[in-house]
Amino acid sequence: MPLTRRRANTQMSRPTLDTNRETNVAMAGTSAASTDSRATAVRRRFSSACKALLSLLCVLLPILATAHAKAAFGGRGEQRDWYEFDRLVGAAQSLMMAHPDDAMGASQRAAAIAERHKGVPRYRHAAATALWLEAEALTRMSRIAEARAAVTLAAQIAANDGRLTKLNGDLALSRARIAESSGDYASALGNYQQAGAIFAKLGIARSQSLALLGLGDLYEEARDFDRDSRYYREAAQISPRDSAVALAAANNLGHVYVQMGRYDQAIARFEQALAIAASLRSPIFQERTLNNLALSYARVQKLAEAERAANRSLVLASSTGSDEEARLSWGVKAEIEYRRGDLRAAAADLQKVFRGGDLKMATPALRDMHEIAYHVYRAEGDLPLAMAHLEAFKRLDDQARSLAASANLALVGAQFDFARQDLEIAHLRSAELERDIKLRTSRAQIQAIVFASFILTAILLLAWIAWRNTLLERHQNAIAQKNTVLVKTLTERDSEIERRTEVESRLRLAMQAAQQASHAKTHFLANMSHELRTPLNVIIGFSELIRGGRVNPEKTPEFAGDISQGARHLLAVLNNVLDTARIDSGKVELEDRVIRIGTVVDHALTVVGGRYVHPGKEIRTSGDTNILVRGDEVRLRQVVINLVSNAVKFTGVGDLIEIRVERTVDGLDMVVQDNGVGIPADKLPIIMEPFGQVESSYARSQGGVGLGLPIVKSLVELHGGRFTIESEYGRGTIARLHLPRERVVDSDSESTVALAGQAA
């Protein structure tokens, strides 16, 4: 309340202060009137703009609502179509290597979905993606002309999209592969370079590595081993964590080193590729790599290692059913047997290589096998068969050399074209640079003239500004002097208002504290007068009857007991008041000793049972009452007596009072629970304060000054514990006191020593 009133008073005093300030500033010569007129004009313009905006919104809102409804109506079907499109694209990509015909079917269905949504922004990218996948499938099915047409159309659609995406790089990569398949090495070179540049710009490392691998393949066919090995190494460096790229790069580098005659380096690369293929769990790649490794071992006369690699390849080929790799493995074994001098075994292996085949229709993959067959059959004396294999070898070797020469010539021509284009670009840049120099010279002259004019204008402007500032400074100085006096006056007035407000707040707080103290005193005197008057009346009344001899002698002991009970009640009230005073002043000291918790409970039941005898109330104990604790026995008894007596006071006939002893992880809990009248939730903080009581007829009929629970809380806290109370009105109360672990005597030896020490 005091803080609220202070803010209210401050706010009430401010408007007058601000008005006086404006008046004084106006008296000092400010232009307040002109400022108000400008503010009024601004407010009018703002109001007009708001009205126009409101009118525009009234027109646009119905249109936007209609458009939103149409979009929501058709959005669900379109969303399902695009979900199916994405699924078909993923299916086509997963089927591309093993089942290109199925991949083409999936891509065609995806293209049909895209055609149904030509009006959406996603259409161009989706249509181009479907055509690209169709071209990839056609390429793998050796339908090169159809693949070229599909990828050309996809590139046109993607170019009209106006964005540079991964699809542009994928299309360039597809064009390069198609051109390479058809022998157009110049076009393949340009497209591979374009794809690599796109992927590098977009930051797609794996696709950039694939483009570099394609460039390496081109230069390997042209037998430019320096360039192809450089491209393979770059591909592996760009995607070091991509196992597929690393496998392709290592295997291709091994082939390059074999053709260069550097077999030790080839073996190292093939072993690296074999480890990667094993980690990928790819038997096909392991077969091919083992054949390459076996052939390289054989060329350096490591025949045992070569035979082990060839045998491993044959085992894998039998499990995968790869006839081509099995033939290559038998060919490698034939070379191993030839180098060992076992011509019969070598000839037997060669029969497995060329079984059922026409030597005139031999494939390039068996070129080296024909050379081995020539040497084996020549050594055996079978010259016709040896010459047939030699002719097959020469034919395949001539084809390879011719292909390498044409590829080399095409690549050199492409490089020459690139160099010529670079030269033309350099000439164009040189001419453009000359024009830029002339333009800059002319621009510099114009800028000099403009700058001179600007300087002259600036000088005149500065002179006028200086004259104007002189006049303004004079007026401002006069206004500043008056404003200084005004600000000083206003500051003093603000300080005086704040001081008075603070003084008023302090007085209000002091008055409230005094009222609270007076209320507490009145409450205390009322409770004490009630608690003292009743037993004193009993004591005085029965004493006068006994002294006057008007009491039946048989009733004298009963009356004497009533007098004693009243006196003990007075003594208990006074002891509670004194305990509260001592606890508040910090004069209560605990006398720690080891005691059995059951002793405290039994004593409390004895005292309370003697003081309150109410038939129909059951007091029950549970838990381990043999637990030993270290504490002040008198104070703990006082705590339990207060809690049990409260439970007895506020329970009726047939109610249950339960005293539980519970061992917890961090100590010991003693719980006094009853199912009596209970305490309202909003009254729980009140009863924990000294002299705090619940105002009800039932509570007043039970008496008490409101010190029992505060004393319990203070004594438990002196033991290092805590006291909590939970209650629900009409359901009962749960009072829980907790003693910490250091107050509990755990081990038997410790308890025996403690009890023995007390006995001594």
Coordinates of C-alpha atoms in Angstrom, one line a residue, residues 39-367:
A39 CA 2.6 19.0 -34.4
T40 CA -1.0 19.6 -35.3
A41 CA -0.3 19.5 -39.0
V42 CA 1.7 16.2 -38.6
R43 CA -1.2 14.7 -36.7
R44 CA -3.6 15.7 -39.4
R45 CA -1.4 14.1 -42.1
F46 CA -1.0 11.0 -40.1
S47 CA -4.8 10.7 -39.6
S48 CA -5.4 11.1 -43.3
A49 CA -2.8 8.4 -44.1
C50 CA -4.4 6.0 -41.6
K51 CA -7.9 6.5 -43.1
A52 CA -6.5 5.8 -46.6
L53 CA -4.7 2.7 -45.4
L54 CA -7.9 1.5 -43.8
S55 CA -9.9 2.0 -47.0
L56 CA -7.2 0.0 -48.9
L57 CA -7.4 -2.9 -46.4
C58 CA -11.2 -3.0 -46.7
V59 CA -10.8 -3.5 -50.5
L60 CA -7.9 -6.1 -50.3
L61 CA -9.1 -8.3 -47.5
P62 CA -12.0 -9.9 -49.4
I63 CA -9.7 -10.6 -52.4
L64 CA -7.0 -12.1 -50.2
A65 CA -9.6 -14.3 -48.4
T66 CA -11.0 -15.6 -51.6
A67 CA -7.5 -16.4 -52.9
H68 CA -6.6 -18.2 -49.7
A69 CA -9.7 -20.3 -49.9
K70 CA -8.9 -21.4 -53.4
A71 CA -5.4 -22.2 -52.4
A72 CA -6.5 -24.3 -49.5
F73 CA -9.1 -26.2 -51.6
G74 CA -6.6 -27.3 -54.2
G75 CA -3.5 -27.5 -51.9
R76 CA -4.1 -31.0 -50.6
G77 CA -4.2 -32.8 -54.0
E78 CA -1.2 -30.8 -55.2
Q79 CA 0.7 -31.8 -52.0
R80 CA 0.0 -35.4 -52.6
D81 CA 1.2 -35.2 -56.2
W82 CA 4.5 -33.6 -55.2
Y83 CA 5.0 -36.2 -52.4
E84 CA 4.6 -38.9 -55.1
F85 CA 6.9 -37.0 -57.4
D86 CA 9.7 -36.9 -54.7
R87 CA 9.2 -40.6 -54.0
L88 CA 9.5 -41.5 -57.7
V89 CA 12.7 -39.4 -58.0
G90 CA 14.2 -41.2 -55.1
A91 CA 13.2 -44.6 -56.5
A92 CA 14.7 -43.7 -59.9
Q93 CA 18.0 -42.7 -58.3
S94 CA 18.2 -46.0 -56.2
L95 CA 17.4 -48.2 -59.3
M96 CA 19.7 -46.4 -61.7
M97 CA 22.8 -48.6 -61.4
A98 CA 21.2 -52.1 -61.2
H99 CA 17.9 -51.6 -63.1
P100 CA 18.1 -48.6 -65.5
D101 CA 14.9 -49.7 -67.3
D102 CA 12.9 -49.5 -64.0
A103 CA 14.6 -46.2 -63.2
M104 CA 13.4 -44.8 -66.6
G105 CA 9.8 -45.9 -65.9
A106 CA 9.9 -44.1 -62.5
S107 CA 11.4 -40.9 -64.1
Q108 CA 8.7 -40.9 -66.8
R109 CA 5.9 -41.2 -64.2
A110 CA 7.5 -38.3 -62.3
A111 CA 7.6 -36.2 -65.5
A112 CA 3.8 -36.9 -66.0
I113 CA 3.1 -35.6 -62.5
A114 CA 5.2 -32.4 -63.1
E115 CA 3.3 -31.8 -66.4
R116 CA 0.0 -31.6 -64.4
H117 CA 1.3 -28.6 -62.4
K118 CA 2.7 -26.3 -65.1
G119 CA 1.5 -23.2 -63.3
V120 CA 3.4 -23.6 -60.1
P121 CA 6.9 -22.2 -59.4
R122 CA 8.3 -25.7 -58.9
Y123 CA 7.3 -27.0 -62.3
R124 CA 10.5 -26.1 -64.3
H125 CA 12.9 -27.6 -61.8
A126 CA 10.7 -30.7 -61.4
A127 CA 10.3 -31.3 -65.2
A128 CA 14.1 -30.8 -65.8
T129 CA 14.9 -33.3 -62.9
A130 CA 12.6 -35.9 -64.4
L131 CA 14.2 -35.5 -67.9
W132 CA 17.7 -35.7 -66.4
L133 CA 16.9 -39.0 -64.7
E134 CA 15.4 -40.3 -67.9
A135 CA 18.6 -39.3 -69.8
E136 CA 20.8 -41.1 -67.2
A137 CA 18.7 -44.3 -67.5
L138 CA 18.9 -44.1 -71.4
T139 CA 22.7 -43.6 -71.2
R140 CA 23.1 -46.8 -69.0
M141 CA 20.9 -48.6 -71.5
S142 CA 23.2 -47.5 -74.4
R143 CA 20.5 -45.5 -76.1
I144 CA 22.8 -42.5 -76.5
A145 CA 20.8 -40.5 -79.1
E146 CA 17.6 -40.6 -77.0
A147 CA 19.7 -39.7 -73.9
R148 CA 21.2 -36.7 -75.7
A149 CA 17.8 -35.4 -76.7
A150 CA 16.4 -35.8 -73.2
V151 CA 19.3 -34.0 -71.5
T152 CA 19.2 -31.2 -74.1
L153 CA 15.6 -30.5 -73.4
A154 CA 16.2 -30.7 -69.6
A155 CA 19.0 -28.2 -69.9
Q156 CA 16.7 -25.8 -71.8
I157 CA 14.0 -26.0 -69.2
A158 CA 16.6 -25.5 -66.4
A159 CA 18.1 -22.5 -68.1
N160 CA 14.7 -20.8 -68.3
D161 CA 14.3 -21.4 -64.6
G162 CA 16.9 -18.6 -64.0
R163 CA 18.6 -20.2 -61.0
L164 CA 21.9 -22.0 -60.6
T165 CA 21.2 -25.2 -58.7
K166 CA 22.8 -28.7 -58.4
L167 CA 20.6 -29.8 -61.3
N168 CA 22.6 -27.5 -63.7
G169 CA 25.8 -29.3 -62.6
D170 CA 24.1 -32.8 -62.9
L171 CA 23.0 -31.9 -66.4
A172 CA 26.5 -30.8 -67.4
L173 CA 27.8 -34.1 -66.0
S174 CA 25.3 -36.1 -68.0
R175 CA 26.2 -34.3 -71.2
A176 CA 29.9 -35.0 -70.5
R177 CA 29.2 -38.7 -70.1
I178 CA 27.1 -38.9 -73.2
A179 CA 29.7 -37.1 -75.2
E180 CA 32.4 -39.4 -73.8
S181 CA 30.4 -42.5 -74.8
S182 CA 30.0 -41.2 -78.3
G183 CA 33.7 -40.3 -78.7
D184 CA 33.1 -36.5 -78.6
Y185 CA 36.0 -35.8 -76.2
A186 CA 36.1 -32.1 -76.7
S187 CA 32.5 -31.7 -75.7
A188 CA 33.0 -34.1 -72.8
L189 CA 36.0 -32.0 -71.6
G190 CA 34.0 -28.8 -71.7
N191 CA 31.0 -30.2 -69.9
Y192 CA 33.1 -31.9 -67.2
Q193 CA 34.9 -28.6 -66.6
Q194 CA 31.5 -26.8 -66.5
A195 CA 30.0 -29.3 -64.1
G196 CA 33.1 -29.0 -61.8
A197 CA 32.9 -25.2 -61.8
I198 CA 29.1 -25.3 -60.9
F199 CA 29.6 -27.8 -58.1
A200 CA 32.5 -25.8 -56.7
K201 CA 30.5 -22.6 -56.7
L202 CA 27.6 -24.3 -54.9
G203 CA 30.0 -26.0 -52.4
I204 CA 28.8 -29.6 -53.3
A205 CA 32.1 -31.5 -52.7
R206 CA 31.0 -35.0 -53.8
S207 CA 29.6 -34.0 -57.1
Q208 CA 32.7 -31.9 -57.8
S209 CA 34.8 -35.0 -57.1
L210 CA 32.7 -36.9 -59.6
A211 CA 33.4 -34.3 -62.3
L212 CA 37.1 -34.5 -61.5
L213 CA 37.0 -38.3 -61.8
G214 CA 35.4 -37.9 -65.2
L215 CA 38.2 -35.5 -66.3
G216 CA 40.7 -38.1 -65.1
D217 CA 39.0 -40.8 -67.2
L218 CA 39.2 -38.6 -70.3
Y219 CA 43.0 -38.0 -69.9
E220 CA 43.5 -41.7 -69.0
E221 CA 42.0 -42.7 -72.3
A222 CA 44.3 -40.1 -74.0
R223 CA 47.2 -41.7 -72.0
D224 CA 48.1 -38.3 -70.4
F225 CA 49.0 -39.9 -67.1
D226 CA 50.3 -36.8 -65.4
R227 CA 47.0 -35.0 -65.8
D228 CA 44.7 -37.9 -65.0
S229 CA 46.6 -38.8 -61.8
R230 CA 46.4 -35.1 -60.8
Y231 CA 42.6 -35.1 -61.3
Y232 CA 42.2 -38.4 -59.4
R233 CA 44.1 -37.1 -56.4
E234 CA 42.2 -33.8 -56.4
A235 CA 38.9 -35.8 -56.4
A236 CA 40.0 -37.8 -53.3
Q237 CA 41.2 -34.6 -51.5
I238 CA 37.9 -32.7 -52.1
S239 CA 35.8 -35.6 -50.6
P240 CA 38.1 -37.3 -48.1
R241 CA 35.2 -38.9 -46.1
D242 CA 33.3 -40.2 -49.1
S243 CA 34.2 -43.9 -49.4
A244 CA 32.8 -44.3 -52.9
V245 CA 34.9 -41.4 -54.3
A246 CA 38.0 -42.6 -52.4
L247 CA 37.5 -46.1 -53.8
A248 CA 37.2 -44.9 -57.4
A249 CA 40.2 -42.5 -57.0
A250 CA 42.4 -45.2 -55.5
N251 CA 41.5 -47.8 -58.1
N252 CA 41.9 -45.4 -61.0
L253 CA 45.3 -44.2 -59.7
G254 CA 46.4 -47.9 -59.5
H255 CA 45.5 -48.4 -63.2
V256 CA 47.5 -45.3 -64.1
Y257 CA 50.6 -46.5 -62.2
V258 CA 50.3 -50.0 -63.8
Q259 CA 50.3 -48.3 -67.3
M260 CA 53.3 -46.3 -66.2
G261 CA 55.1 -49.4 -65.0
R262 CA 55.2 -48.2 -61.4
Y263 CA 53.9 -51.4 -59.9
D264 CA 54.8 -50.7 -56.2
Q265 CA 52.8 -47.6 -56.2
A266 CA 50.0 -49.4 -58.0
I267 CA 50.0 -52.1 -55.4
A268 CA 49.7 -49.5 -52.6
R269 CA 46.7 -47.9 -54.3
F270 CA 45.0 -51.2 -55.0
E271 CA 45.4 -52.3 -51.4
Q272 CA 43.9 -49.0 -50.3
A273 CA 41.0 -49.5 -52.7
L274 CA 40.5 -53.1 -51.4
A275 CA 40.2 -51.9 -47.8
I276 CA 37.6 -49.3 -48.8
A277 CA 35.6 -51.9 -50.8
A278 CA 35.7 -54.3 -47.8
S279 CA 34.4 -51.5 -45.5
L280 CA 31.6 -50.9 -48.1
R281 CA 30.9 -54.7 -48.1
S282 CA 30.9 -54.7 -51.9
P283 CA 31.9 -58.1 -53.3
I284 CA 31.9 -56.8 -57.0
F285 CA 34.4 -54.0 -56.2
Q286 CA 36.5 -56.4 -54.1
E287 CA 36.7 -58.9 -57.1
R288 CA 37.9 -56.2 -59.5
T289 CA 40.4 -54.7 -57.0
L290 CA 41.8 -58.2 -56.2
N291 CA 42.3 -59.0 -59.9
N292 CA 44.1 -55.7 -60.4
L293 CA 46.2 -56.4 -57.2
A294 CA 47.0 -59.9 -58.3
L295 CA 48.2 -58.8 -61.7
S296 CA 50.4 -56.1 -60.1
Y297 CA 51.9 -58.6 -57.7
A298 CA 52.7 -60.9 -60.6
R299 CA 54.4 -58.2 -62.6
V300 CA 56.9 -57.7 -59.6
Q301 CA 57.4 -61.4 -59.2
K302 CA 55.4 -61.6 -55.9
L303 CA 53.7 -64.8 -57.1
A304 CA 52.5 -66.1 -53.8
E305 CA 50.7 -62.8 -53.0
A306 CA 49.4 -62.7 -56.5
E307 CA 48.0 -66.2 -56.2
R308 CA 46.3 -65.5 -52.9
A309 CA 44.6 -62.4 -54.4
A310 CA 43.5 -64.3 -57.5
N311 CA 42.0 -67.1 -55.4
R312 CA 40.1 -64.6 -53.2
S313 CA 38.7 -63.0 -56.3
L314 CA 37.6 -66.4 -57.6
V315 CA 35.8 -67.1 -54.3
L316 CA 34.0 -63.8 -54.5
A317 CA 33.1 -64.4 -58.2
S318 CA 31.6 -67.7 -57.4
S319 CA 29.4 -66.1 -54.7
T320 CA 28.3 -63.2 -57.0
G321 CA 28.0 -65.2 -60.2
S322 CA 30.2 -62.7 -62.1
D323 CA 31.5 -64.6 -65.2
E324 CA 33.7 -61.6 -66.5
E325 CA 35.6 -61.2 -63.2
A326 CA 36.0 -65.0 -63.0
R327 CA 37.6 -65.0 -66.5
L328 CA 40.0 -62.2 -65.5
S329 CA 40.9 -64.1 -62.3
W330 CA 41.8 -67.2 -64.3
G331 CA 43.8 -65.1 -66.7
V332 CA 45.8 -63.6 -63.8
K333 CA 46.4 -67.2 -62.5
A334 CA 47.6 -68.2 -66.0
E335 CA 50.2 -65.4 -65.9
I336 CA 51.3 -66.5 -62.4
E337 CA 51.7 -70.1 -63.7
Y338 CA 53.5 -68.9 -66.8
R339 CA 56.0 -66.9 -64.7
R340 CA 56.5 -70.0 -62.5
G341 CA 57.2 -72.1 -65.6
D342 CA 54.2 -74.4 -65.3
L343 CA 52.9 -74.1 -68.9
R344 CA 50.4 -76.9 -68.6
A345 CA 48.6 -75.2 -65.6
A346 CA 48.8 -71.9 -67.4
A347 CA 47.2 -73.4 -70.5
A348 CA 44.4 -75.0 -68.4
D349 CA 43.7 -71.6 -66.8
L350 CA 43.6 -69.9 -70.2
Q351 CA 41.0 -72.4 -71.5
K352 CA 38.8 -71.3 -68.6
V353 CA 39.3 -67.7 -69.7
F354 CA 38.4 -68.1 -73.4
R355 CA 35.9 -71.0 -73.1
G356 CA 33.1 -70.6 -75.6
G357 CA 34.5 -67.4 -77.1
D358 CA 35.5 -66.2 -80.5
L359 CA 39.0 -64.8 -80.6
K360 CA 38.0 -62.5 -83.4
M361 CA 35.3 -60.9 -81.2
A362 CA 37.5 -60.4 -78.1
T363 CA 36.7 -57.5 -75.8
P364 CA 39.2 -54.9 -74.7
A365 CA 38.9 -56.2 -71.1
L366 CA 40.8 -59.4 -72.2
R367 CA 43.5 -57.6 -74.1

